[in-house]
Short mmCIF file of C-alpha atoms in Angstrom, two decimals:
data_model
loop_
_atom_site.label_atom_id
_atom_site.label_comp_id
_atom_site.label_asym_id
_atom_site.label_seq_id
_atom_site.Cartn_x
_atom_site.Cartn_y
_atom_site.Cartn_z
CA UNK A 61 0.04 -0.19 -0.02
CA UNK A 62 2.65 1.81 0.97
CA UNK A 63 4.43 2.10 -2.49
CA UNK A 64 1.63 2.93 -4.51
CA UNK A 65 1.15 5.97 -1.89
CA UNK A 66 4.64 6.75 -3.51
CA UNK A 67 4.34 6.28 -7.24
CA UNK A 68 1.00 8.43 -6.96
CA UNK A 69 3.35 10.64 -5.04
CA UNK A 70 6.02 10.70 -7.36
CA UNK A 71 3.28 11.19 -10.56
CA UNK A 72 1.78 14.45 -8.90
CA UNK A 73 5.00 16.00 -8.34
CA UNK A 74 5.65 15.43 -12.03
CA UNK A 75 2.28 17.65 -12.82
CA UNK A 76 3.36 19.80 -9.87
CA UNK A 77 6.46 20.44 -11.78
CA UNK A 78 5.19 20.91 -15.20
CA UNK A 79 2.37 23.43 -13.38
CA UNK A 80 5.46 25.38 -11.31
CA UNK A 81 7.25 25.76 -14.83
CA UNK A 82 4.90 27.25 -17.21
CA UNK A 83 4.32 29.28 -14.02
CA UNK A 84 7.50 30.64 -13.35
CA UNK A 85 9.49 30.72 -17.15
CA UNK A 86 6.01 31.13 -19.50
CA UNK A 87 7.09 34.31 -20.22
CA UNK A 88 5.07 33.98 -23.53
CA UNK A 89 1.73 33.53 -21.77
CA UNK A 90 -0.54 36.46 -21.56
CA UNK A 91 -1.32 37.93 -18.47
CA UNK A 92 -4.43 36.65 -17.69
CA UNK A 93 -3.58 32.71 -18.74
CA UNK A 94 -0.40 33.56 -16.18
CA UNK A 95 -2.87 34.46 -13.24
CA UNK A 96 -4.47 31.15 -14.41
CA UNK A 97 -1.55 29.43 -14.28
CA UNK A 98 -0.70 30.93 -10.65
CA UNK A 99 -3.45 30.00 -9.21
CA UNK A 100 -3.81 26.42 -10.11
CA UNK A 101 0.23 26.31 -8.83
CA UNK A 102 -1.54 27.68 -5.91
CA UNK A 103 -4.12 24.76 -6.05
CA UNK A 104 -1.69 22.22 -6.86
CA UNK A 105 0.99 22.69 -4.09
CA UNK A 106 -1.87 22.79 -1.33
CA UNK A 107 -2.62 19.12 -2.83
CA UNK A 108 0.55 18.43 -2.98
CA UNK A 109 0.81 18.90 0.71
CA UNK A 110 -2.26 16.84 1.55
CA UNK A 111 -0.85 14.12 -0.57
CA UNK A 112 2.20 14.36 1.42
CA UNK A 113 0.54 14.08 4.65
CA UNK A 114 -1.69 11.02 3.88
CA UNK A 115 2.00 9.14 2.94
CA UNK A 116 3.83 10.47 6.27
CA UNK A 117 0.93 9.71 8.27
CA UNK A 118 1.85 5.66 6.92
CA UNK A 119 4.56 5.49 8.62
CA UNK A 120 5.15 6.56 13.09
CA UNK A 121 3.95 10.09 13.88
CA UNK A 122 6.14 11.73 16.86
CA UNK A 123 3.87 12.42 19.68
CA UNK A 124 5.62 15.92 20.91
CA UNK A 125 7.27 17.93 18.41
CA UNK A 126 9.64 21.56 19.52
CA UNK A 127 10.01 24.19 17.67
CA UNK A 128 12.69 27.39 18.64
CA UNK A 129 10.95 29.62 16.36
CA UNK A 130 14.51 32.13 15.46
CA UNK A 131 15.03 34.36 13.21
CA UNK A 132 12.13 37.11 12.88
CA UNK A 133 14.55 39.84 13.39
CA UNK A 134 16.98 39.31 11.22
CA UNK A 135 14.29 38.10 8.42
CA UNK A 136 12.58 41.74 8.93
CA UNK A 137 16.17 43.29 8.22
CA UNK A 138 16.32 40.86 5.76
CA UNK A 139 13.40 41.67 4.14
CA UNK A 140 13.88 45.57 4.64
CA UNK A 141 11.22 46.07 7.19
CA UNK A 142 10.46 49.16 8.89
CA UNK A 143 10.87 47.77 12.77
CA UNK A 144 11.95 44.69 13.77
CA UNK A 145 8.25 43.70 15.07
CA UNK A 146 7.11 43.26 11.46
CA UNK A 147 9.42 40.32 11.82
CA UNK A 148 7.94 39.02 14.94
CA UNK A 149 4.21 39.45 13.07
CA UNK A 150 5.20 37.19 10.27
CA UNK A 151 6.71 34.74 12.71
CA UNK A 152 3.18 34.57 14.39
CA UNK A 153 2.02 33.85 10.74
CA UNK A 154 4.29 31.39 10.50
CA UNK A 155 3.43 29.36 13.65
CA UNK A 156 -0.31 29.24 12.70
CA UNK A 157 0.94 27.19 9.36
CA UNK A 158 3.07 25.02 11.48
CA UNK A 159 0.09 24.20 13.66
CA UNK A 160 -1.87 23.66 10.71
CA UNK A 161 0.78 21.26 9.40
CA UNK A 162 1.20 19.28 12.83
CA UNK A 163 -2.39 18.61 13.91
CA UNK A 164 -2.87 17.74 9.98
CA UNK A 165 0.08 15.00 10.81
CA UNK A 166 -1.60 14.02 13.54
CA UNK A 167 0.96 15.65 16.40
CA UNK A 168 -0.66 15.99 19.81
CA UNK A 169 1.66 18.38 21.53
CA UNK A 170 3.18 21.20 20.34
CA UNK A 171 5.76 23.21 22.44
CA UNK A 172 7.02 26.91 21.12
CA UNK A 173 9.87 28.75 22.55
CA UNK A 174 8.00 32.17 22.17
CA UNK A 175 9.79 34.31 24.50
CA UNK A 176 13.00 33.96 26.62
CA UNK A 177 13.46 35.30 30.19
CA UNK A 178 16.19 37.08 28.95
CA UNK A 179 14.37 38.81 26.09
CA UNK A 180 13.41 41.20 28.70
CA UNK A 181 17.24 43.00 27.93
CA UNK A 182 16.27 43.87 24.75
CA UNK A 183 15.35 47.59 23.97
CA UNK A 184 12.29 48.94 25.94
CA UNK A 185 10.46 49.11 22.42
CA UNK A 186 10.88 45.84 21.19
CA UNK A 187 9.81 44.43 24.68
CA UNK A 188 6.84 46.33 23.91
CA UNK A 189 5.86 45.37 21.14
CA UNK A 190 6.93 41.45 21.60
CA UNK A 191 3.95 41.65 24.59
CA UNK A 192 1.59 43.70 22.61
CA UNK A 193 1.60 41.00 20.22
CA UNK A 194 1.25 38.29 22.96
CA UNK A 195 -1.07 40.00 24.11
CA UNK A 196 -3.39 40.75 21.40
CA UNK A 197 -2.60 37.23 19.23
CA UNK A 198 -3.02 34.89 22.17
CA UNK A 199 -6.72 36.24 22.36
CA UNK A 200 -7.01 35.97 18.65
CA UNK A 201 -5.85 32.60 18.66
CA UNK A 202 -8.50 31.22 20.71
CA UNK A 203 -11.27 33.32 19.75
CA UNK A 204 -11.02 33.10 15.61
CA UNK A 205 -8.73 30.29 14.92
CA UNK A 206 -10.22 27.18 12.90
CA UNK A 207 -7.79 25.31 15.23
CA UNK A 208 -9.53 26.15 18.03
CA UNK A 209 -12.98 26.23 17.08
CA UNK A 210 -12.90 23.60 14.84
CA UNK A 211 -9.96 20.69 15.78
CA UNK A 212 -10.34 21.69 19.30
CA UNK A 213 -6.59 22.79 19.68
CA UNK A 214 -5.74 23.41 23.54
CA UNK A 215 -3.40 26.61 24.52
CA UNK A 216 -1.67 26.26 27.34
CA UNK A 217 1.22 28.92 28.51
CA UNK A 218 4.27 27.74 30.42
CA UNK A 219 7.15 30.06 32.37
CA UNK A 220 7.50 32.50 34.65
CA UNK A 221 4.28 34.56 34.14
CA UNK A 222 5.12 36.84 36.99
CA UNK A 223 7.56 38.83 34.74
CA UNK A 224 4.65 40.22 32.42
CA UNK A 225 2.31 42.91 32.07
CA UNK A 226 -1.00 42.50 33.89
CA UNK A 227 -2.85 42.68 30.83
CA UNK A 228 -0.38 40.07 29.05
CA UNK A 229 -1.54 37.94 31.87
CA UNK A 230 -5.45 38.28 31.44
CA UNK A 231 -4.92 37.40 27.51
CA UNK A 232 -2.91 33.92 28.69
CA UNK A 233 -5.66 33.26 31.11
CA UNK A 234 -8.57 34.32 29.06
CA UNK A 235 -7.21 31.40 26.20
CA UNK A 236 -6.14 28.77 28.30
CA UNK A 237 -9.64 29.61 30.35
CA UNK A 238 -11.27 29.17 27.00
CA UNK A 239 -9.64 26.13 25.66
CA UNK A 240 -9.05 24.32 28.72
CA UNK A 241 -11.71 21.39 28.07
CA UNK A 242 -10.60 21.03 24.25
CA UNK A 243 -9.29 17.24 23.46
CA UNK A 244 -7.30 18.20 20.19
CA UNK A 245 -3.58 18.52 19.74
CA UNK A 246 -2.50 20.53 23.14
CA UNK A 247 -0.17 23.87 22.22
CA UNK A 248 2.73 25.15 25.40
CA UNK A 249 3.42 28.74 24.50
CA UNK A 250 6.83 28.99 26.54
CA UNK A 251 6.08 32.83 27.50
CA UNK A 252 8.82 34.04 29.65
CA UNK A 253 10.75 30.79 29.57
CA UNK A 254 14.26 29.13 30.45
CA UNK A 255 15.07 25.86 30.90
CA UNK A 256 17.16 26.37 33.81
CA UNK A 257 14.41 27.62 35.34
CA UNK A 258 11.97 25.09 34.65
CA UNK A 259 14.25 22.66 36.06
CA UNK A 260 15.30 24.36 39.26
CA UNK A 261 11.76 25.29 40.14
CA UNK A 262 10.84 21.78 39.74
CA UNK A 263 13.50 21.18 42.56
CA UNK A 264 12.53 23.82 44.87
CA UNK A 265 8.91 22.11 44.79
CA UNK A 266 10.42 18.68 45.50
CA UNK A 267 12.15 20.26 48.26
CA UNK A 268 8.96 21.69 49.77
CA UNK A 269 7.13 18.51 49.33
CA UNK A 270 9.16 16.82 51.11
CA UNK A 271 9.73 19.48 53.84
CA UNK A 272 5.60 19.34 54.13
CA UNK A 273 5.65 15.53 54.96
CA UNK A 274 4.18 15.05 51.22
CA UNK A 275 6.94 13.16 49.91
CA UNK A 276 9.52 11.24 51.46
CA UNK A 277 13.45 11.20 50.46
CA UNK A 278 13.68 8.61 48.90
CA UNK A 279 10.82 9.36 46.81
CA UNK A 280 12.66 11.66 45.24
CA UNK A 281 13.54 10.37 41.36
CA UNK A 282 13.73 11.23 37.99
CA UNK A 283 10.08 10.53 37.44
CA UNK A 284 8.72 12.81 40.40
CA UNK A 285 11.19 15.43 39.30
CA UNK A 286 9.41 15.22 35.82
CA UNK A 287 5.79 15.77 37.03
CA UNK A 288 6.96 18.96 38.58
CA UNK A 289 8.72 20.11 35.47
CA UNK A 290 6.64 23.12 33.92
CA UNK A 291 6.29 21.13 30.16
CA UNK A 292 4.35 17.95 30.02
CA UNK A 293 2.88 15.56 27.92
CA UNK A 294 4.30 12.47 26.64
CA UNK A 295 8.60 12.74 25.66
CA UNK A 296 9.65 15.45 23.58
CA UNK A 297 10.31 13.49 20.46
CA UNK A 298 11.64 16.28 17.95
CA UNK A 299 13.40 19.41 18.36
CA UNK A 300 13.52 21.99 15.62
CA UNK A 301 15.34 25.13 15.73
CA UNK A 302 15.55 27.64 12.34
CA UNK A 303 17.60 30.44 11.84
CA UNK A 304 21.17 27.87 11.22
CA UNK A 305 21.93 28.47 14.57
CA UNK A 306 23.51 25.21 16.38
CA UNK A 307 22.82 26.08 20.07
CA UNK A 308 19.62 25.91 22.24
CA UNK A 309 19.03 28.90 24.07
CA UNK A 310 18.32 27.21 27.27
CA UNK A 311 15.14 25.85 26.02
CA UNK A 312 13.65 22.27 27.08
CA UNK A 313 16.72 21.24 28.18
CA UNK A 314 16.06 18.34 30.16
CA UNK A 315 13.28 17.67 27.99
CA UNK A 316 15.92 17.11 25.22
CA UNK A 317 18.50 15.04 26.66
CA UNK A 318 15.71 11.98 26.64
CA UNK A 319 16.73 11.17 23.05
CA UNK A 320 14.77 13.74 21.48
CA UNK A 321 15.96 13.81 17.78
CA UNK A 322 17.44 17.62 17.28
CA UNK A 323 17.22 19.28 13.88
CA UNK A 324 19.03 22.32 12.98
CA UNK A 325 17.25 24.14 9.97
CA UNK A 326 19.04 26.96 7.62
CA UNK A 327 16.13 29.14 7.24
CA UNK A 328 14.83 32.03 9.29
CA UNK A 329 11.74 31.42 11.08
CA UNK A 330 9.32 33.10 8.98
CA UNK A 331 10.94 31.48 5.97
CA UNK A 332 10.17 27.76 7.57
CA UNK A 333 8.02 25.65 5.04
CA UNK A 334 6.26 22.40 4.73
CA UNK A 335 9.15 20.94 2.89
CA UNK A 336 11.23 21.72 6.20
CA UNK A 337 8.93 19.98 7.84
CA UNK A 338 8.12 16.89 5.75
CA UNK A 339 12.24 16.18 5.18
CA UNK A 340 12.47 16.26 9.47
CA UNK A 341 9.61 13.95 9.93
CA UNK A 342 11.14 11.47 7.03
CA UNK A 343 14.33 11.65 8.89
CA UNK A 344 12.88 11.26 12.02
CA UNK A 345 10.62 7.99 11.37
CA UNK A 346 13.48 6.52 9.53
CA UNK A 347 15.97 7.12 12.62
CA UNK A 348 12.50 6.31 15.23
CA UNK A 349 12.96 2.62 15.79
CA UNK A 350 16.62 3.07 16.84
CA UNK A 351 15.13 5.97 19.19
CA UNK A 352 12.89 3.77 21.12
CA UNK A 353 15.28 1.01 21.68
CA UNK A 354 17.89 3.12 22.95
CA UNK A 355 15.31 4.48 25.50
CA UNK A 356 14.09 0.78 26.23
CA UNK A 357 18.29 -0.25 27.03
CA UNK A 358 18.55 3.23 29.49
CA UNK A 359 15.06 3.03 31.16
CA UNK A 360 16.07 -1.10 31.82
CA UNK A 361 19.61 0.69 33.01
CA UNK A 362 17.52 2.57 35.03
CA UNK A 363 15.16 0.54 36.35
CA UNK A 364 18.08 -2.05 37.63
CA UNK A 365 20.10 1.21 38.65
CA UNK A 366 16.86 2.10 41.26
CA UNK A 367 16.77 -1.58 42.44
CA UNK A 368 20.55 -1.70 43.67
CA UNK A 369 20.20 1.82 44.96
CA UNK A 370 17.15 0.21 47.21
CA UNK A 371 18.84 -2.73 47.86
CA UNK A 372 22.05 -1.12 49.11
CA UNK A 373 19.43 1.24 51.31
CA UNK A 374 17.63 -1.14 53.17
CA UNK A 375 20.94 -3.31 53.67
CA UNK A 376 22.65 0.11 55.40
CA UNK A 377 19.15 0.14 57.51
CA UNK A 378 19.77 -3.46 58.66
CA UNK A 379 23.33 -3.31 59.71
CA UNK A 380 22.20 0.16 61.17
CA UNK A 381 19.76 -1.36 63.51
CA UNK A 382 21.99 -4.23 64.13
CA UNK A 383 24.27 -1.89 65.41
CA UNK A 384 22.21 -0.16 67.75
CA UNK A 385 21.16 -3.62 69.57
#
């Protein structure tokens, strides 16, 4: 069945290439015919994307994908936009498209790095513009987006909210409350966020629970810490960073360490395309069996290590009691 899908995809690709070729290079065509050809190109590209989605869904699908949406300011400069905020607006537009792709592909959890804690060090004008975009677009996404109204996407905002202006916090609360009961894809908007703050906050919660008698010191495990992280959901399967920069920028460090498939894309976030997305997904599908095998081996190793630690603890306790007797 999968082979027939590939054959169909190949034939459609040839037809699309012919149409695009006529649209781009058919200079001898009259203007109305050129417009018709351009419209057909747009239609054909949409059909090609749907076909690609159907082919990709024949294989394993990641359950959790993270995006470091980098390059908005450089895109604005490259495109000769008046202010960096225009680049950030283009970045939000791209986010809505990427969320549509993820929803079509059947991805259940998406986490996006919207604003880092250290981004408050940028100019007052840029921070103000970003806060305005966050305030308006979160509310707009919750009220008017087809993803929310038709497909039931749930919006969650994670991070150090106390740093945000009151009007932004109000929009966050509105978006979360309006989508709380939705059962579709979960969107984790990280704003303002840093992985080190997430991990240190989880550790403080563990300590508080031990001090309050809700948890014993022996119950402090990897799993216990993960339950107190800000970004819930299944393990991170894929982490994508755009703009060509090869660094994590303090995003989802704990989650990335658990065999996440890391992909760095040499394109600014507003330039990120379905082609990039499909290429990453195919690459992950080819590697998924090996990733799962390594994860299983890691879980077995951790389980054996925990059992050995428990036996050593019990042995020490027996010895201690014997000495007191």
